[in-house]
Amino acid sequence: MAKPSVPDPIMQEAMNYACGSGADCDSIQPGGPCFQPDTVFAHASYAFNSYWQRTKSAGGSCSFGGTAILVTVDPSEYSITSTPCPVLQ
């Protein structure tokens, strides 16, 4: 997931990399099921997870230049939205 202390412009750059390098970012586009909450942090967390799930078997990295952290608990379970976006499996 995205590291909360990273400034939005840097997070956006890392998210752009993830989305352009294998992550499925359709769900975080306007109208997508994971667009809300509409924050760089939430969208980057989704993109980073998507990238990791799709590339880990081929040796994909998951730090995104220090903008991401590994978590052991599904953060969507603690979402403040009424319908949390599921973490990709």
PDB file of C-alpha atoms in Angstrom:
ATOM      1  CA  MET A   1       0.000   0.000   0.000  1.00  0.00           C
ATOM      2  CA  ALA A   2       1.043   3.601  -0.361  1.00  0.00           C
ATOM      3  CA  LYS A   3       3.215   5.063   2.380  1.00  0.00           C
ATOM      4  CA  PRO A   4       1.138   7.754   4.147  1.00  0.00           C
ATOM      5  CA  SER A   5       4.098  10.120   4.650  1.00  0.00           C
ATOM      6  CA  VAL A   6       4.881  10.496   0.932  1.00  0.00           C
ATOM      7  CA  PRO A   7       3.770  13.804  -0.670  1.00  0.00           C
ATOM      8  CA  ASP A   8       1.017  13.505  -3.287  1.00  0.00           C
ATOM      9  CA  PRO A   9       3.123  14.629  -6.303  1.00  0.00           C
ATOM     10  CA  ILE A  10       5.718  11.930  -5.620  1.00  0.00           C
ATOM     11  CA  MET A  11       2.990   9.363  -4.951  1.00  0.00           C
ATOM     12  CA  GLN A  12       1.288  10.317  -8.227  1.00  0.00           C
ATOM     13  CA  GLU A  13       4.513   9.730 -10.148  1.00  0.00           C
ATOM     14  CA  ALA A  14       4.929   6.272  -8.599  1.00  0.00           C
ATOM     15  CA  MET A  15       1.280   5.449  -9.307  1.00  0.00           C
ATOM     16  CA  ASN A  16       1.714   6.514 -12.940  1.00  0.00           C
ATOM     17  CA  TYR A  17       4.634   4.089 -13.170  1.00  0.00           C
ATOM     18  CA  ALA A  18       2.600   1.237 -11.666  1.00  0.00           C
ATOM     19  CA  CYS A  19      -0.381   1.906 -13.940  1.00  0.00           C
ATOM     20  CA  GLY A  20       1.855   2.072 -17.008  1.00  0.00           C
ATOM     21  CA  SER A  21       3.864  -1.020 -16.108  1.00  0.00           C
ATOM     22  CA  GLY A  22       1.342  -3.760 -15.494  1.00  0.00           C
ATOM     23  CA  ALA A  23      -1.162  -2.638 -12.867  1.00  0.00           C
ATOM     24  CA  ASP A  24      -4.841  -2.772 -13.808  1.00  0.00           C
ATOM     25  CA  CYS A  25      -5.913   0.769 -12.986  1.00  0.00           C
ATOM     26  CA  ASP A  26      -9.324   0.743 -14.688  1.00  0.00           C
ATOM     27  CA  SER A  27     -11.078   0.325 -11.327  1.00  0.00           C
ATOM     28  CA  ILE A  28      -9.660   3.601  -9.974  1.00  0.00           C
ATOM     29  CA  GLN A  29     -10.790   5.672 -12.944  1.00  0.00           C
ATOM     30  CA  PRO A  30     -13.851   7.948 -12.563  1.00  0.00           C
ATOM     31  CA  GLY A  31     -16.933   5.743 -12.432  1.00  0.00           C
ATOM     32  CA  GLY A  32     -14.877   2.667 -11.529  1.00  0.00           C
ATOM     33  CA  PRO A  33     -15.772   0.513  -8.532  1.00  0.00           C
ATOM     34  CA  CYS A  34     -12.670   1.626  -6.597  1.00  0.00           C
ATOM     35  CA  PHE A  35     -12.629   5.310  -7.556  1.00  0.00           C
ATOM     36  CA  GLN A  36     -13.844   6.335  -4.090  1.00  0.00           C
ATOM     37  CA  PRO A  37     -12.252   7.560  -1.998  1.00  0.00           C
ATOM     38  CA  ASP A  38     -10.864   9.857  -4.678  1.00  0.00           C
ATOM     39  CA  THR A  39      -7.433  10.448  -3.158  1.00  0.00           C
ATOM     40  CA  VAL A  40      -3.941   9.931  -4.488  1.00  0.00           C
ATOM     41  CA  PHE A  41      -3.195   7.750  -1.448  1.00  0.00           C
ATOM     42  CA  ALA A  42      -6.155   5.409  -2.045  1.00  0.00           C
ATOM     43  CA  HIS A  43      -5.602   5.174  -5.791  1.00  0.00           C
ATOM     44  CA  ALA A  44      -1.857   4.599  -5.393  1.00  0.00           C
ATOM     45  CA  SER A  45      -2.479   1.875  -2.809  1.00  0.00           C
ATOM     46  CA  TYR A  46      -4.790   0.099  -5.248  1.00  0.00           C
ATOM     47  CA  ALA A  47      -2.362   0.520  -8.165  1.00  0.00           C
ATOM     48  CA  PHE A  48       0.626  -0.697  -6.143  1.00  0.00           C
ATOM     49  CA  ASN A  49      -1.270  -3.770  -5.011  1.00  0.00           C
ATOM     50  CA  SER A  50      -2.469  -4.522  -8.534  1.00  0.00           C
ATOM     51  CA  TYR A  51       1.067  -4.207  -9.892  1.00  0.00           C
ATOM     52  CA  TRP A  52       2.476  -6.440  -7.146  1.00  0.00           C
ATOM     53  CA  GLN A  53      -0.192  -9.118  -7.602  1.00  0.00           C
ATOM     54  CA  ARG A  54       0.396  -9.203 -11.365  1.00  0.00           C
ATOM     55  CA  THR A  55       4.213  -9.117 -11.377  1.00  0.00           C
ATOM     56  CA  LYS A  56       5.424 -10.778  -8.165  1.00  0.00           C
ATOM     57  CA  SER A  57       5.820 -14.210  -9.763  1.00  0.00           C
ATOM     58  CA  ALA A  58       8.130 -12.667 -12.371  1.00  0.00           C
ATOM     59  CA  GLY A  59      10.219 -10.893  -9.727  1.00  0.00           C
ATOM     60  CA  GLY A  60       8.347  -7.589  -9.691  1.00  0.00           C
ATOM     61  CA  SER A  61       9.358  -5.040  -7.084  1.00  0.00           C
ATOM     62  CA  CYS A  62       6.945  -3.584  -4.582  1.00  0.00           C
ATOM     63  CA  SER A  63       8.692  -0.588  -3.002  1.00  0.00           C
ATOM     64  CA  PHE A  64       8.088   1.900  -5.840  1.00  0.00           C
ATOM     65  CA  GLY A  65      11.105   3.983  -4.923  1.00  0.00           C
ATOM     66  CA  GLY A  66      10.206   4.022  -1.246  1.00  0.00           C
ATOM     67  CA  THR A  67       6.626   5.225  -1.777  1.00  0.00           C
ATOM     68  CA  ALA A  68       4.996   1.932  -0.745  1.00  0.00           C
ATOM     69  CA  ILE A  69       4.981  -0.346   2.283  1.00  0.00           C
ATOM     70  CA  LEU A  70       4.145  -4.011   2.725  1.00  0.00           C
ATOM     71  CA  VAL A  71       1.172  -4.813   4.933  1.00  0.00           C
ATOM     72  CA  THR A  72      -0.070  -8.115   6.310  1.00  0.00           C
ATOM     73  CA  VAL A  73      -3.691  -7.065   6.843  1.00  0.00           C
ATOM     74  CA  ASP A  74      -6.085  -6.216   4.005  1.00  0.00           C
ATOM     75  CA  PRO A  75      -6.480  -2.430   4.420  1.00  0.00           C
ATOM     76  CA  SER A  76      -9.838  -2.479   2.614  1.00  0.00           C
ATOM     77  CA  GLU A  77     -11.321  -4.219   5.649  1.00  0.00           C
ATOM     78  CA  TYR A  78     -10.849  -0.973   7.545  1.00  0.00           C
ATOM     79  CA  SER A  79     -12.154   1.332   4.838  1.00  0.00           C
ATOM     80  CA  ILE A  80     -14.342   4.249   5.860  1.00  0.00           C
ATOM     81  CA  THR A  81     -16.515   3.815   2.777  1.00  0.00           C
ATOM     82  CA  SER A  82     -19.652   1.723   2.940  1.00  0.00           C
ATOM     83  CA  THR A  83     -18.438  -0.589   0.178  1.00  0.00           C
ATOM     84  CA  PRO A  84     -14.698  -1.101   0.490  1.00  0.00           C
ATOM     85  CA  CYS A  85     -12.821  -1.969  -2.651  1.00  0.00           C
ATOM     86  CA  PRO A  86     -11.451  -5.503  -2.394  1.00  0.00           C
ATOM     87  CA  VAL A  87      -7.745  -6.178  -2.535  1.00  0.00           C
ATOM     88  CA  LEU A  88      -6.805  -8.090  -5.650  1.00  0.00           C
ATOM     89  CA  GLN A  89      -5.965 -11.736  -5.232  1.00  0.00           C
TER      90      GLN A  89
END
